[in-house]
Coordinates of C-alpha atoms in Angstrom, one line a residue:
Chain A
R17 CA -15.5 70.8 -30.8
K18 CA -16.6 67.3 -31.2
E19 CA -14.7 64.4 -29.8
V20 CA -14.8 62.6 -33.2
E21 CA -15.4 64.6 -36.4
Q22 CA -16.1 63.3 -40.0
D23 CA -16.6 65.3 -43.3
P24 CA -20.3 64.8 -43.8
G25 CA -20.0 64.7 -47.6
P26 CA -21.6 63.7 -49.6
F27 CA -19.1 62.3 -51.8
N28 CA -20.6 61.5 -55.1
V29 CA -18.2 59.4 -57.3
P30 CA -18.3 57.4 -60.5
E31 CA -18.2 53.5 -60.3
G32 CA -14.4 52.6 -60.4
A33 CA -13.2 55.6 -58.6
T34 CA -11.0 55.7 -55.5
V35 CA -12.3 57.6 -52.6
A36 CA -10.8 58.3 -49.2
F37 CA -12.5 59.5 -45.9
N38 CA -10.8 60.9 -42.9
C39 CA -11.9 61.2 -39.3
T40 CA -10.1 63.1 -36.6
Y41 CA -10.4 62.4 -32.8
S42 CA -9.5 64.7 -30.1
N43 CA -8.7 62.4 -27.2
S44 CA -5.2 61.2 -27.3
A45 CA -6.1 58.3 -24.7
S46 CA -8.2 56.7 -27.6
Q47 CA -7.1 53.2 -28.1
S48 CA -9.6 51.2 -30.5
F49 CA -10.7 52.5 -33.8
F50 CA -13.3 51.1 -36.2
W51 CA -15.2 51.9 -39.4
Y52 CA -18.8 51.0 -39.6
R53 CA -21.1 51.1 -42.7
Q54 CA -24.7 52.1 -42.4
D55 CA -27.2 51.5 -45.2
C56 CA -30.3 53.7 -45.4
R57 CA -32.9 53.0 -42.6
K58 CA -30.7 50.0 -41.4
E59 CA -28.5 49.4 -38.3
P60 CA -24.8 50.3 -38.4
K61 CA -22.7 47.2 -39.2
L62 CA -18.8 46.8 -38.6
L63 CA -16.8 47.2 -41.8
M64 CA -13.3 46.8 -40.4
S65 CA -11.0 47.6 -37.3
V66 CA -8.3 49.9 -37.6
Y67 CA -4.9 48.7 -36.4
S68 CA -1.8 50.8 -35.7
S69 CA -0.1 49.0 -38.6
G70 CA -2.9 49.6 -41.0
N71 CA -5.1 47.0 -42.5
E72 CA -6.6 45.9 -45.8
D73 CA -9.6 43.9 -46.6
G74 CA -10.1 43.6 -50.3
R75 CA -10.9 47.0 -51.8
F76 CA -10.9 48.7 -48.5
T77 CA -7.7 49.9 -46.7
A78 CA -7.9 51.4 -43.1
Q79 CA -5.0 53.5 -41.5
L80 CA -4.3 55.0 -38.1
N81 CA -2.2 58.2 -37.6
R82 CA -1.7 58.5 -33.9
A83 CA 0.7 61.5 -34.2
S84 CA -2.0 63.6 -35.9
Q85 CA -4.9 61.8 -34.3
Y86 CA -6.8 60.7 -37.4
I87 CA -7.9 57.6 -39.0
S88 CA -8.7 56.9 -42.8
L89 CA -10.7 54.7 -45.0
L90 CA -9.8 54.2 -48.6
I91 CA -12.0 52.5 -51.1
R92 CA -10.6 51.5 -54.4
D93 CA -12.6 50.4 -57.5
S94 CA -15.9 51.7 -56.1
K95 CA -19.1 49.7 -56.6
L96 CA -22.6 50.8 -56.8
S97 CA -23.1 48.7 -53.6
D98 CA -20.6 50.7 -51.8
S99 CA -23.2 53.5 -51.5
A100 CA -23.8 54.0 -47.7
T101 CA -23.0 56.2 -44.8
Y102 CA -19.6 55.4 -43.2
L103 CA -19.2 55.9 -39.5
C104 CA -15.8 56.4 -37.6
V105 CA -16.0 55.0 -34.1
V106 CA -13.3 55.6 -31.5
N107 CA -12.9 53.8 -27.9
K108 CA -10.8 55.0 -25.0
I109 CA -8.7 52.7 -23.1
N110 CA -10.9 50.1 -21.0
A111 CA -13.9 52.4 -21.7
G112 CA -17.1 50.4 -22.3
K113 CA -18.5 53.4 -24.4
S114 CA -17.7 54.2 -28.0
T115 CA -17.9 57.7 -29.7
F116 CA -19.3 57.5 -33.0
G117 CA -18.7 60.2 -35.6
D118 CA -21.8 61.5 -37.4
G119 CA -20.9 59.7 -40.7
T120 CA -19.8 60.4 -44.2
T121 CA -22.3 59.8 -46.9
L122 CA -21.1 58.0 -50.3
T123 CA -22.9 57.7 -53.5
V124 CA -21.4 55.8 -56.3
K125 CA -23.0 56.5 -59.6
P126 CA -23.2 54.3 -62.8
Chain B
D3 CA -25.0 38.0 -37.3
A4 CA -24.8 38.6 -33.4
G5 CA -28.0 37.4 -31.7
I6 CA -29.9 40.7 -30.9
T7 CA -33.6 41.3 -31.0
Q8 CA -35.4 44.4 -30.6
S9 CA -39.1 44.7 -29.9
P10 CA -41.2 46.2 -31.1
R11 CA -39.7 47.0 -34.5
H12 CA -42.4 49.7 -35.0
K13 CA -44.5 51.7 -32.8
V14 CA -46.9 54.6 -32.8
T15 CA -48.1 56.2 -29.6
E16 CA -49.5 59.3 -28.2
T17 CA -47.8 62.3 -26.1
G18 CA -48.0 61.4 -22.5
T19 CA -48.2 57.6 -22.7
P20 CA -45.5 55.3 -21.3
V21 CA -43.4 53.3 -23.7
T22 CA -41.0 50.4 -23.2
L23 CA -38.4 49.0 -25.7
R24 CA -36.8 45.7 -25.3
C25 CA -33.4 44.6 -26.4
H26 CA -32.6 40.9 -26.0
Q27 CA -29.3 39.3 -26.7
T28 CA -28.1 35.8 -27.0
E29 CA -24.4 36.4 -27.0
N30 CA -23.9 36.6 -23.1
H31 CA -22.0 40.0 -23.8
R32 CA -21.3 42.2 -20.8
Y33 CA -22.1 45.6 -22.2
M34 CA -25.5 46.8 -23.7
Y35 CA -26.4 50.3 -25.1
W36 CA -29.4 52.2 -26.3
Y37 CA -28.9 54.8 -28.9
R38 CA -31.2 57.2 -30.8
Q39 CA -30.5 58.4 -34.2
D40 CA -32.0 61.5 -35.8
P41 CA -31.4 63.2 -39.1
G42 CA -28.5 65.6 -38.6
H43 CA -27.3 64.2 -35.1
G44 CA -25.9 60.7 -35.8
L45 CA -26.1 58.1 -33.2
R46 CA -26.5 59.5 -29.7
L47 CA -26.0 57.3 -26.4
I48 CA -29.0 57.4 -24.2
H49 CA -27.9 54.9 -21.5
Y50 CA -25.7 51.9 -21.2
S51 CA -25.2 48.9 -18.9
Y52 CA -22.0 47.3 -17.9
G53 CA -23.5 44.4 -16.0
V54 CA -26.9 43.3 -14.5
K55 CA -28.3 46.0 -12.3
D56 CA -25.4 48.4 -13.5
T57 CA -26.3 51.2 -15.8
D58 CA -25.0 54.7 -16.6
K59 CA -26.3 57.8 -18.3
G60 CA -25.2 58.8 -22.0
E61 CA -25.3 62.1 -23.6
V62 CA -29.2 62.4 -24.1
S63 CA -30.5 60.5 -21.1
D64 CA -33.1 63.0 -19.9
G65 CA -36.7 61.4 -20.2
Y66 CA -35.6 57.9 -20.4
S67 CA -34.9 55.2 -17.9
V68 CA -33.3 51.8 -18.3
S69 CA -33.4 48.5 -16.4
R70 CA -31.2 45.3 -16.7
S71 CA -32.3 42.4 -14.6
K72 CA -30.9 39.7 -16.6
T73 CA -27.7 39.6 -18.6
E74 CA -29.7 39.1 -21.8
D75 CA -32.4 41.9 -21.5
F76 CA -32.0 45.6 -21.6
L77 CA -35.1 47.7 -21.4
L78 CA -35.6 51.4 -22.3
T79 CA -38.6 53.2 -20.8
L80 CA -40.0 56.6 -21.9
E81 CA -42.2 57.3 -18.7
S82 CA -44.2 60.0 -20.5
A83 CA -43.4 60.0 -24.3
T84 CA -43.0 63.5 -26.1
S85 CA -43.0 64.5 -29.7
S86 CA -39.1 65.2 -29.4
Q87 CA -38.7 61.5 -28.8
T88 CA -39.8 60.3 -32.2
S89 CA -36.7 58.6 -33.4
V90 CA -35.2 55.4 -34.5
Y91 CA -33.8 53.6 -31.5
F92 CA -30.8 51.2 -31.7
C93 CA -29.8 48.8 -29.1
A94 CA -26.1 47.4 -29.3
I95 CA -23.9 44.9 -27.4
S96 CA -20.3 44.5 -26.9
E97 CA -17.9 42.2 -24.8
G98 CA -16.1 45.2 -23.4
G99 CA -12.4 45.1 -22.7
S100 CA -9.7 46.1 -25.2
G101 CA -9.2 46.2 -29.0
D102 CA -11.9 44.1 -30.8
K103 CA -13.7 43.4 -27.9
N104 CA -15.0 46.9 -28.0
I105 CA -16.8 46.2 -31.4
Q106 CA -20.6 47.0 -30.9
Y107 CA -23.0 44.9 -32.7
F108 CA -26.4 46.5 -33.4
G109 CA -30.0 45.4 -33.4
A110 CA -32.3 46.2 -36.3
G111 CA -33.7 49.2 -34.7
T112 CA -37.0 50.5 -33.4
R113 CA -39.0 53.1 -35.2
L114 CA -40.9 55.2 -32.7
S115 CA -43.6 57.8 -33.6
V116 CA -45.0 59.8 -30.8
L117 CA -48.0 61.8 -32.2

């Protein structure tokens, strides 16, 4: 079993739709959580950190469920420009390395 | 954007030749990483460094070596390139620590083709 697992998709949604991605992690010592976005043939870029209390940035909401060991990303009112691959990232306490999920691909269509 | 420069950005080489990729940062971050990304595999860690001359292996380190003689530079060397090393290589940096200090910032990538 992979340490971080994501549904690879693809998710194909119309503009304006709400879409949610989940990511599960296996190591209960995990401490830091992030969502990254990667556009085709580009480098991954931080989308948002995921805090225990949950956090929101515009149309994007990230939540953490430590008991069930998963994090989620909700995108409301999807835009064409949201089309990308979304990577879930997990860090253990005081570990310099991160574990990346393989990504979930989202395509938003007109 | 974080100051990370990868060079070269594209390279075509022949099987059996040595190849060195360079990652340069201007952020003075402690940690530096080399990943490869292939279709169907996501990002896979090759090697990482937690300080000058301090390096450790990742999950796919066979056939690769690294060196970090200065805080700002992290070199990845393929001693004898093979076709299986054709990939996109990303360098990343982070401050290291807890919380948001673990955020990794990526370079633009190097596309390597081994013929």
